[in-house]
Each structure stands twice: as structure tokens, then as C-alpha cells.
mmCIF file of C-alpha atoms and ligand atoms in Angstrom:
data_model
loop_
_atom_site.group_PDB
_atom_site.id
_atom_site.type_symbol
_atom_site.label_atom_id
_atom_site.label_comp_id
_atom_site.label_asym_id
_atom_site.label_seq_id
_atom_site.Cartn_x
_atom_site.Cartn_y
_atom_site.Cartn_z
ATOM 1 C CA MET A 1 -0.422 -21.841 2.527
ATOM 2 C CA SER A 2 0.806 -18.643 0.906
ATOM 3 C CA TYR A 3 -0.926 -17.491 -2.248
ATOM 4 C CA GLY A 4 0.061 -14.930 -4.825
ATOM 5 C CA MET A 5 -0.436 -13.803 -8.387
ATOM 6 C CA LEU A 6 1.744 -14.166 -11.465
ATOM 7 C CA ILE A 7 1.184 -11.359 -13.964
ATOM 8 C CA ASP A 8 2.595 -12.226 -17.375
ATOM 9 C CA LEU A 9 2.953 -8.889 -19.144
ATOM 10 C CA THR A 10 3.349 -10.585 -22.532
ATOM 11 C CA LEU A 11 -0.297 -11.667 -22.227
ATOM 12 C CA CYS A 12 -1.775 -8.396 -20.963
ATOM 13 C CA ILE A 13 -3.746 -6.517 -23.618
ATOM 14 C CA GLY A 14 -4.553 -3.498 -21.427
ATOM 15 C CA CYS A 15 -8.314 -4.085 -21.438
ATOM 16 C CA LYS A 16 -8.596 -2.926 -17.790
ATOM 17 C CA GLY A 17 -10.948 -5.762 -16.936
ATOM 18 C CA CYS A 18 -8.914 -6.273 -13.741
ATOM 19 C CA GLN A 19 -9.145 -2.589 -12.850
ATOM 20 C CA ILE A 20 -12.942 -2.610 -13.285
ATOM 21 C CA ALA A 21 -13.386 -5.941 -11.474
ATOM 22 C CA CYS A 22 -11.448 -4.527 -8.514
ATOM 23 C CA LYS A 23 -13.754 -1.494 -8.423
ATOM 24 C CA GLN A 24 -16.850 -3.674 -8.608
ATOM 25 C CA TRP A 25 -15.854 -6.250 -6.002
ATOM 26 C CA ASN A 26 -14.622 -3.674 -3.491
ATOM 27 C CA ASP A 27 -17.538 -1.330 -4.171
ATOM 28 C CA LEU A 28 -15.173 1.531 -4.969
ATOM 29 C CA PRO A 29 -16.829 4.590 -6.477
ATOM 30 C CA ALA A 30 -15.869 6.069 -9.815
ATOM 31 C CA GLU A 31 -13.878 9.257 -9.510
ATOM 32 C CA LYS A 32 -13.241 12.187 -11.747
ATOM 33 C CA THR A 33 -9.868 11.665 -13.336
ATOM 34 C CA THR A 34 -7.794 12.523 -16.385
ATOM 35 C CA PHE A 35 -5.905 10.609 -19.019
ATOM 36 C CA ASN A 36 -2.191 10.399 -18.468
ATOM 37 C CA ALA A 37 0.167 11.447 -21.266
ATOM 38 C CA ASP A 38 0.494 7.725 -22.055
ATOM 39 C CA TRP A 39 -3.348 7.380 -22.167
ATOM 40 C CA SER A 40 -3.555 5.351 -18.964
ATOM 41 C CA ASN A 41 -6.419 6.348 -16.739
ATOM 42 C CA PRO A 42 -6.207 7.171 -13.872
ATOM 43 C CA PRO A 43 -2.577 8.337 -13.959
ATOM 44 C CA GLU A 44 -1.857 6.768 -10.561
ATOM 45 C CA LEU A 45 -3.393 4.656 -7.790
ATOM 46 C CA THR A 46 -5.724 6.487 -5.444
ATOM 47 C CA ALA A 47 -7.672 5.712 -2.279
ATOM 48 C CA ARG A 48 -10.569 4.703 -4.576
ATOM 49 C CA THR A 49 -8.590 2.962 -7.313
ATOM 50 C CA TRP A 50 -6.643 0.086 -5.826
ATOM 51 C CA LYS A 51 -5.648 -1.407 -9.161
ATOM 52 C CA ARG A 52 -4.754 0.422 -12.356
ATOM 53 C CA VAL A 53 -3.242 -0.515 -15.667
ATOM 54 C CA GLY A 54 -0.241 1.579 -16.749
ATOM 55 C CA HIS A 55 0.600 2.018 -20.455
ATOM 56 C CA HIS A 56 4.163 2.042 -21.746
ATOM 57 C CA LEU A 57 5.416 2.612 -25.289
ATOM 58 C CA VAL A 58 8.806 0.912 -25.464
ATOM 59 C CA GLN A 59 11.435 -0.009 -28.027
ATOM 60 C CA LYS A 60 11.662 -3.723 -28.743
ATOM 61 C CA GLY A 61 14.222 -4.570 -31.377
ATOM 62 C CA ASP A 62 13.519 -2.190 -34.253
ATOM 63 C CA LYS A 63 9.869 -1.683 -33.293
ATOM 64 C CA LEU A 64 7.938 0.482 -30.872
ATOM 65 C CA VAL A 65 5.467 -1.650 -28.895
ATOM 66 C CA TRP A 66 2.853 -1.005 -26.222
ATOM 67 C CA ARG A 67 3.116 -2.855 -22.944
ATOM 68 C CA PHE A 68 0.526 -2.727 -20.181
ATOM 69 C CA VAL A 69 1.302 -3.080 -16.486
ATOM 70 C CA PRO A 70 -1.452 -3.885 -13.961
ATOM 71 C CA GLN A 71 -0.325 -2.223 -10.734
ATOM 72 C CA ALA A 72 -1.492 -2.765 -7.148
ATOM 73 C CA CYS A 73 -0.090 -3.801 -3.770
ATOM 74 C CA MET A 74 2.731 -6.339 -4.121
ATOM 75 C CA HIS A 75 1.820 -8.031 -0.807
ATOM 76 C CA CYS A 76 5.460 -8.180 0.319
ATOM 77 C CA ASN A 77 6.656 -11.237 2.218
ATOM 78 C CA GLU A 78 8.137 -8.941 4.869
ATOM 79 C CA ALA A 79 6.071 -5.815 4.404
ATOM 80 C CA ALA A 80 7.628 -2.434 5.116
ATOM 81 C CA CYS A 81 4.159 -0.981 5.764
ATOM 82 C CA GLU A 82 3.684 -3.529 8.536
ATOM 83 C CA ALA A 83 7.087 -2.836 10.088
ATOM 84 C CA ALA A 84 6.535 0.941 9.992
ATOM 85 C CA CYS A 85 3.097 0.818 11.602
ATOM 86 C CA PHE A 86 3.616 1.229 15.360
ATOM 87 C CA VAL A 87 -0.017 0.413 16.179
ATOM 88 C CA HIS A 88 0.143 -2.774 14.053
ATOM 89 C CA ALA A 89 -2.716 -1.788 11.749
ATOM 90 C CA PHE A 90 -0.975 -3.556 8.823
ATOM 91 C CA TYR A 91 -0.239 -7.267 9.004
ATOM 92 C CA LYS A 92 0.814 -10.080 6.676
ATOM 93 C CA THR A 93 -1.572 -13.018 6.671
ATOM 94 C CA PRO A 94 -0.354 -16.625 6.346
ATOM 95 C CA GLU A 95 -2.433 -16.806 3.147
ATOM 96 C CA GLY A 96 -0.363 -14.038 1.507
ATOM 97 C CA PRO A 97 -2.434 -10.824 1.494
ATOM 98 C CA VAL A 98 -1.198 -7.877 3.562
ATOM 99 C CA LEU A 99 -4.278 -6.493 5.343
ATOM 100 C CA TYR A 100 -5.159 -3.389 7.330
ATOM 101 C CA LYS A 101 -7.160 -3.024 10.556
ATOM 102 C CA GLU A 102 -8.727 0.379 10.077
ATOM 103 C CA ASN A 103 -9.901 0.632 13.694
ATOM 104 C CA LEU A 104 -6.258 0.680 14.858
ATOM 105 C CA CYS A 105 -4.994 3.283 12.379
ATOM 106 C CA VAL A 106 -4.053 6.648 13.907
ATOM 107 C CA GLY A 107 -3.452 8.295 10.521
ATOM 108 C CA CYS A 108 0.309 8.867 10.916
ATOM 109 C CA ARG A 109 0.873 7.651 7.316
ATOM 110 C CA TYR A 110 4.283 6.070 8.087
ATOM 111 C CA CYS A 111 3.126 3.098 6.006
ATOM 112 C CA MET A 112 2.945 5.378 2.978
ATOM 113 C CA VAL A 113 6.488 6.603 3.560
ATOM 114 C CA ALA A 114 7.817 3.093 4.145
ATOM 115 C CA CYS A 115 6.240 1.310 1.171
ATOM 116 C CA PRO A 116 8.911 0.948 -1.521
ATOM 117 C CA PHE A 117 6.281 0.678 -4.237
ATOM 118 C CA GLY A 118 4.239 3.789 -3.346
ATOM 119 C CA ILE A 119 1.045 1.785 -2.882
ATOM 120 C CA PRO A 120 -0.970 2.912 0.171
ATOM 121 C CA LYS A 121 -3.105 5.996 -0.446
ATOM 122 C CA PHE A 122 -4.816 8.293 2.042
ATOM 123 C CA GLU A 123 -8.429 9.459 1.962
ATOM 124 C CA TRP A 124 -7.481 13.126 2.100
ATOM 125 C CA ASP A 125 -11.035 14.308 1.390
ATOM 126 C CA GLU A 126 -12.715 12.276 4.169
ATOM 127 C CA THR A 127 -13.539 13.675 7.615
ATOM 128 C CA PHE A 128 -12.037 10.559 9.236
ATOM 129 C CA PRO A 129 -9.522 9.469 6.608
ATOM 130 C CA LEU A 130 -8.106 5.962 6.347
ATOM 131 C CA VAL A 131 -5.326 4.362 4.328
ATOM 132 C CA ARG A 132 -6.477 2.320 1.333
ATOM 133 C CA LYS A 133 -4.904 -0.309 -0.890
ATOM 134 C CA CYS A 134 -5.501 -3.694 -2.574
ATOM 135 C CA ARG A 135 -6.388 -6.533 -0.153
ATOM 136 C CA MET A 136 -5.891 -9.336 -2.708
ATOM 137 C CA CYS A 137 -9.600 -10.042 -2.165
ATOM 138 C CA TYR A 138 -8.849 -11.840 1.096
ATOM 139 C CA GLU A 139 -12.480 -12.892 1.674
ATOM 140 C CA ARG A 140 -12.683 -14.433 -1.790
ATOM 141 C CA ILE A 141 -9.480 -16.416 -1.171
ATOM 142 C CA ALA A 142 -10.820 -17.606 2.198
ATOM 143 C CA ASP A 143 -13.938 -18.710 0.326
ATOM 144 C CA GLY A 144 -11.894 -20.753 -2.154
ATOM 145 C CA GLN A 145 -12.206 -18.227 -4.977
ATOM 146 C CA GLN A 146 -9.519 -16.281 -6.790
ATOM 147 C CA PRO A 147 -9.181 -12.495 -6.513
ATOM 148 C CA ALA A 148 -11.616 -10.517 -8.652
ATOM 149 C CA CYS A 149 -8.873 -9.209 -10.969
ATOM 150 C CA ALA A 150 -7.546 -12.690 -11.763
ATOM 151 C CA SER A 151 -11.073 -13.962 -12.244
ATOM 152 C CA ALA A 152 -11.883 -11.186 -14.749
ATOM 153 C CA CYS A 153 -8.726 -11.391 -16.868
ATOM 154 C CA PRO A 154 -9.785 -12.637 -20.325
ATOM 155 C CA THR A 155 -6.270 -13.622 -21.460
ATOM 156 C CA GLY A 156 -4.962 -15.389 -18.369
ATOM 157 C CA ALA A 157 -2.349 -12.652 -17.901
ATOM 158 C CA THR A 158 -3.124 -12.612 -14.172
ATOM 159 C CA LEU A 159 -2.757 -16.064 -12.677
ATOM 160 C CA PHE A 160 -3.680 -16.786 -9.062
ATOM 161 C CA GLY A 161 -2.215 -19.675 -7.066
ATOM 162 C CA ARG A 162 0.281 -20.802 -4.487
ATOM 163 C CA ARG A 163 3.358 -18.595 -4.603
ATOM 164 C CA ASP A 164 5.784 -21.518 -4.838
ATOM 165 C CA GLU A 165 3.807 -22.991 -7.755
ATOM 166 C CA LEU A 166 3.628 -19.620 -9.490
ATOM 167 C CA LEU A 167 7.404 -19.266 -9.182
ATOM 168 C CA ALA A 168 7.817 -22.737 -10.736
ATOM 169 C CA GLU A 169 5.393 -21.788 -13.512
ATOM 170 C CA ALA A 170 7.286 -18.548 -14.185
ATOM 171 C CA ARG A 171 10.615 -20.416 -14.379
ATOM 172 C CA ASN A 172 9.060 -22.955 -16.693
ATOM 173 C CA ARG A 173 7.760 -20.231 -19.033
ATOM 174 C CA ILE A 174 11.207 -18.604 -19.167
ATOM 175 C CA ASN A 175 12.998 -21.917 -19.761
ATOM 176 C CA THR A 176 10.620 -23.311 -22.370
ATOM 177 C CA ASN A 177 10.409 -20.074 -24.385
ATOM 178 C CA PRO A 178 14.048 -19.105 -24.977
ATOM 179 C CA GLY A 179 14.390 -15.460 -25.997
ATOM 180 C CA LYS A 180 10.768 -14.598 -25.260
ATOM 181 C CA TYR A 181 11.127 -13.301 -21.698
ATOM 182 C CA VAL A 182 13.787 -11.319 -19.914
ATOM 183 C CA PRO A 183 15.299 -13.941 -17.586
ATOM 184 C CA HIS A 184 13.973 -12.394 -14.436
ATOM 185 C CA ILE A 185 10.931 -12.963 -12.221
ATOM 186 C CA TYR A 186 10.116 -9.591 -10.702
ATOM 187 C CA GLY A 187 9.053 -10.037 -7.087
ATOM 188 C CA GLU A 188 11.016 -13.221 -6.460
ATOM 189 C CA LYS A 189 13.716 -11.256 -4.631
ATOM 190 C CA GLU A 190 12.731 -7.561 -4.738
ATOM 191 C CA ALA A 191 12.256 -6.102 -1.249
ATOM 192 C CA GLY A 192 12.796 -9.580 0.157
ATOM 193 C CA GLY A 193 10.202 -11.172 -2.148
ATOM 194 C CA THR A 194 6.553 -10.385 -2.834
ATOM 195 C CA SER A 195 3.365 -12.376 -3.282
ATOM 196 C CA VAL A 196 2.759 -10.677 -6.635
ATOM 197 C CA LEU A 197 5.189 -11.728 -9.366
ATOM 198 C CA TYR A 198 5.721 -10.433 -12.906
ATOM 199 C CA LEU A 199 7.122 -11.801 -16.152
ATOM 200 C CA SER A 200 8.035 -9.505 -19.042
ATOM 201 C CA ASP A 201 9.571 -9.557 -22.492
ATOM 202 C CA VAL A 202 11.122 -6.092 -22.070
ATOM 203 C CA PRO A 203 13.432 -5.015 -19.243
ATOM 204 C CA PHE A 204 11.441 -4.134 -16.150
ATOM 205 C CA HIS A 205 13.051 -0.726 -15.678
ATOM 206 C CA GLU A 206 11.630 0.324 -19.066
ATOM 207 C CA LEU A 207 8.150 -0.334 -17.667
ATOM 208 C CA GLY A 208 8.556 1.862 -14.622
ATOM 209 C CA PHE A 209 9.517 -0.914 -12.186
ATOM 210 C CA LYS A 210 12.078 -0.038 -9.520
ATOM 211 C CA THR A 211 14.958 -2.447 -9.931
ATOM 212 C CA VAL A 212 17.706 -3.857 -7.739
ATOM 213 C CA GLU A 213 20.187 -3.418 -10.601
ATOM 214 C CA LYS A 214 19.617 0.337 -10.661
ATOM 215 C CA GLY A 215 19.763 0.551 -6.874
ATOM 216 C CA GLU A 216 16.140 1.731 -6.641
ATOM 217 C CA ILE A 217 15.016 -1.114 -4.418
ATOM 218 C CA PRO A 218 16.959 -3.565 -2.237
ATOM 219 C CA ALA A 219 16.884 -7.327 -2.645
ATOM 220 C CA GLU A 220 16.571 -7.556 1.138
ATOM 221 C CA PRO A 221 13.381 -6.876 3.077
ATOM 222 C CA ILE A 222 12.714 -3.169 3.713
ATOM 223 C CA PRO A 223 11.741 -3.492 7.416
ATOM 224 C CA SER A 224 15.266 -2.494 8.459
ATOM 225 C CA PHE A 225 14.485 0.933 6.975
ATOM 226 C CA SER A 226 11.074 0.927 8.589
ATOM 227 C CA ASP A 227 12.653 0.055 11.912
ATOM 228 C CA ARG A 228 14.460 3.372 11.737
ATOM 229 C CA ILE A 229 11.110 5.125 11.290
ATOM 230 C CA VAL A 230 9.675 3.262 14.260
ATOM 231 C CA ARG A 231 12.736 4.131 16.328
ATOM 232 C CA TRP A 232 11.934 7.771 15.574
ATOM 233 C CA THR A 233 8.231 7.272 16.065
ATOM 234 C CA LEU A 234 8.438 6.046 19.623
ATOM 235 C CA PRO A 235 10.571 8.915 21.004
ATOM 236 C CA VAL A 236 8.389 11.427 19.131
ATOM 237 C CA ALA A 237 5.228 9.809 20.521
ATOM 238 C CA ALA A 238 6.767 9.745 24.018
ATOM 239 C CA THR A 239 7.772 13.409 23.719
ATOM 240 C CA TRP A 240 4.301 14.423 22.576
ATOM 241 C CA THR A 241 2.758 12.436 25.410
ATOM 242 C CA ALA A 242 5.007 14.254 27.880
ATOM 243 C CA VAL A 243 4.270 17.669 26.330
ATOM 244 C CA LEU A 244 0.503 17.096 26.219
ATOM 245 C CA GLY A 245 0.557 15.653 29.742
ATOM 246 C CA GLY A 246 2.444 18.734 30.954
ATOM 247 C CA LEU A 247 -0.018 21.067 29.251
ATOM 248 C CA TYR A 248 -2.924 19.170 30.787
ATOM 249 C CA TRP A 249 -1.383 19.340 34.276
ATOM 250 C CA TYR A 250 -0.570 23.067 33.851
ATOM 251 C CA THR A 251 -4.101 23.921 32.632
ATOM 252 C CA LYS A 252 -5.714 21.852 35.392
ATOM 253 C CA ARG A 253 -3.490 23.372 38.085
ATOM 254 C CA ARG A 254 -4.151 26.904 36.810
ATOM 255 C CA SER A 255 -7.926 26.303 36.998
ATOM 256 C CA GLU A 256 -7.574 25.024 40.552
ATOM 257 C CA VAL A 257 -5.545 28.095 41.598
ATOM 258 C CA GLU A 258 -8.047 30.437 39.925
ATOM 259 C CA GLU A 259 -10.955 28.697 41.677
ATOM 260 C CA SER A 260 -9.204 28.871 45.024
ATOM 261 C CA PHE A 261 -8.399 32.568 44.503
ATOM 262 C CA LYS A 262 -12.042 33.316 43.566
ATOM 263 C CA ARG A 263 -13.309 31.479 46.641
ATOM 264 C CA GLN A 264 -10.920 33.302 48.969
ATOM 265 C CA ASN A 265 -11.877 36.669 47.547
ATOM 266 C CA SER A 266 -15.609 36.145 47.210
ATOM 267 C CA PRO A 267 -17.752 38.540 49.338
ATOM 268 C CA GLN A 268 -19.376 35.505 51.050
ATOM 269 C CA ASP A 269 -16.050 34.072 52.198
ATOM 270 C CA ASN A 270 -14.947 37.505 53.428
ATOM 271 C CA GLY A 271 -18.070 37.928 55.474
ATOM 272 C CA GLU A 272 -19.090 40.879 53.316
ATOM 273 C CA GLY A 273 -22.296 39.307 51.970
ATOM 274 C CA SER A 274 -25.931 40.160 52.810
HETATM 275 S S1 SF4 B 301 3.648 -3.113 -1.619
HETATM 276 FE FE1 SF4 B 301 3.689 -1.529 -0.010
HETATM 277 S S2 SF4 B 301 1.597 -1.555 0.862
HETATM 278 FE FE2 SF4 B 301 1.870 -3.497 -0.300
HETATM 279 S S3 SF4 B 301 2.609 -4.983 1.266
HETATM 280 FE FE3 SF4 B 301 4.448 -4.100 0.272
HETATM 281 S S4 SF4 B 301 5.001 -2.382 1.640
HETATM 282 FE FE4 SF4 B 301 2.867 -2.917 2.146
HETATM 283 S S1 SF4 B 302 -7.767 -8.066 -17.218
HETATM 284 FE FE1 SF4 B 302 -5.915 -9.207 -17.878
HETATM 285 S S2 SF4 B 302 -5.561 -8.528 -19.982
HETATM 286 FE FE2 SF4 B 302 -7.020 -7.064 -19.105
HETATM 287 S S3 SF4 B 302 -5.711 -5.394 -18.311
HETATM 288 FE FE3 SF4 B 302 -6.006 -6.806 -16.592
HETATM 289 S S4 SF4 B 302 -4.260 -8.228 -16.696
HETATM 290 FE FE4 SF4 B 302 -4.354 -7.165 -18.684
#
């Protein structure tokens, strides 16, 4: 059964309860940060902030209105991060979350290049850095609970459930509230579909979303792009293996020759000792 989240931006009041709940549940430390020009804080996702709420001042009719956008991993149905990762550290679970096996990661960061939403972040300041992102609270879901962000939301803006039921709910909200929403469920088709879905009353591109209409993101899954990365990755890895193997053989052989030369020219071997 595949789960997801429906984030109704008309209900979000920007309280950041979801952002804080994510920090608490995942035991993520606070970090020194700055206010963005739009007063959101932090200005972008980091390795220690897996969920953030963006602020957007947009024109709606003849009024300027604030809209708030909780942002985290979209948990793509066919994840580009997974396709790009040649050691298979990223994987899509049947339950919906896209997870990461840190013990397999070699730190190549192809996942970061491949992700169309710019989600995975690297622990640049760690001695043994890893890639970090939202895990949709997989353990909570397995335990029959909802993700921490959905649980904390005081307005019901973040709804957790089965993806097919969330899609039906989103369609129902659009159909039963004519004129309230833009007639589009973000994440239904983007990048081949995602487990996280959004509803909005202003066009998504005005809220910083990459859209199919503007050619910023395909409606098809991204893995075809990632495949190209992997096709490059394997020859590069093979070349490096060959180069390093050659260097190893050369260094080893040189040591052997030097040892042999020393032995042949040592006073003992020449009968010049004692
Ligand atoms: S949003 Fe990015 S990191 Fe998340 S599943 Fe999709 S490709 Fe992977
Ligand atoms: S907790 Fe709910 S209302 Fe508050 S910022 Fe997050 S989604 Fe919006």
C-alpha cells in the first residue's frame, strides 16, 4: 500500500509546526541561519533541515496575499535519485517513502544532481559526510502512525493517507469548491508522479514550483536522465579502477625491483662482508 501526503496550501498558515516537528522527531540539531528576503527561515533545505516552510507574497485578484509552502522530499514514484545511485543507496519502498542506506553511499552526490526538486543535501562539514533528506518518517508509518509533520499540523493543511485516496480527496476539493483552487494537483503527474501532492489557489509557478507548462520539469519519470548519468558513471568508475590498478601494479613492481637491486648489491651478497 503506497502512502503519501496532500498539502493544501490554502490551509497552511506558515506556523512552521511541521518544520519543528520534523526537527524534533529526527533529532536534527538547530543550526545558525538567516532570514531570507521573504522572511522564511532557513532560506533553503540543508542536511539538518529536512523540511522548511517557504514564504511567498503573490498577487491574487487585486490583492497581495501571503502563501506558505512546506517543502521537503516529494518521494517520487520513480525516483531520479534512486536511478542515479549506482550503489543503490536510494530506494523506493512499497509504502511510498524513498529511503537511503547510508552504509552503501560512496559520496559521489549523483543523487543531488539527478533530483529535479533539489532535495538531497550533503553534510559538507562532517568528516564522513552523508546525504540527508526527509524520510517521510518511515518508522512511524510502519508503526501505524502518520509522519511527524502531518501529526503536528494544527490546520489539517498536511494530510497523510493512501496516495490514491489523497488524489480522490484533492479532486473532490477542486470539484466541490469551484473557483477556489487552480485546477491542478501538483505531483499527480510531475516527474512521473510523486507521493507528496499539493493543492493551491494561486498558480504553482508563482510559488516557486517547477512546472511542466514552463518546461522546467517533465511529466515523465526522470530516470531516463539519470540513466545517462549512470552510463557515464560506470565507464568513469571502470577507468579509475584501471588507472588505480595500474598505479598499484607499477608501485609494487618498482618496490620489488628496488629490493632485488639492493639485495644484489649488498656487501653480504657480494661476499664483501665481515
Ligand atoms: S524529490 Fe528528489 S530526493 Fe526526493 S525522491 Fe524525488 S528525486 Fe529522490
Ligand atoms: S504545520 Fe501545517 S499550517 Fe503550520 S506550516 Fe506546516 S503545513 Fe502549514
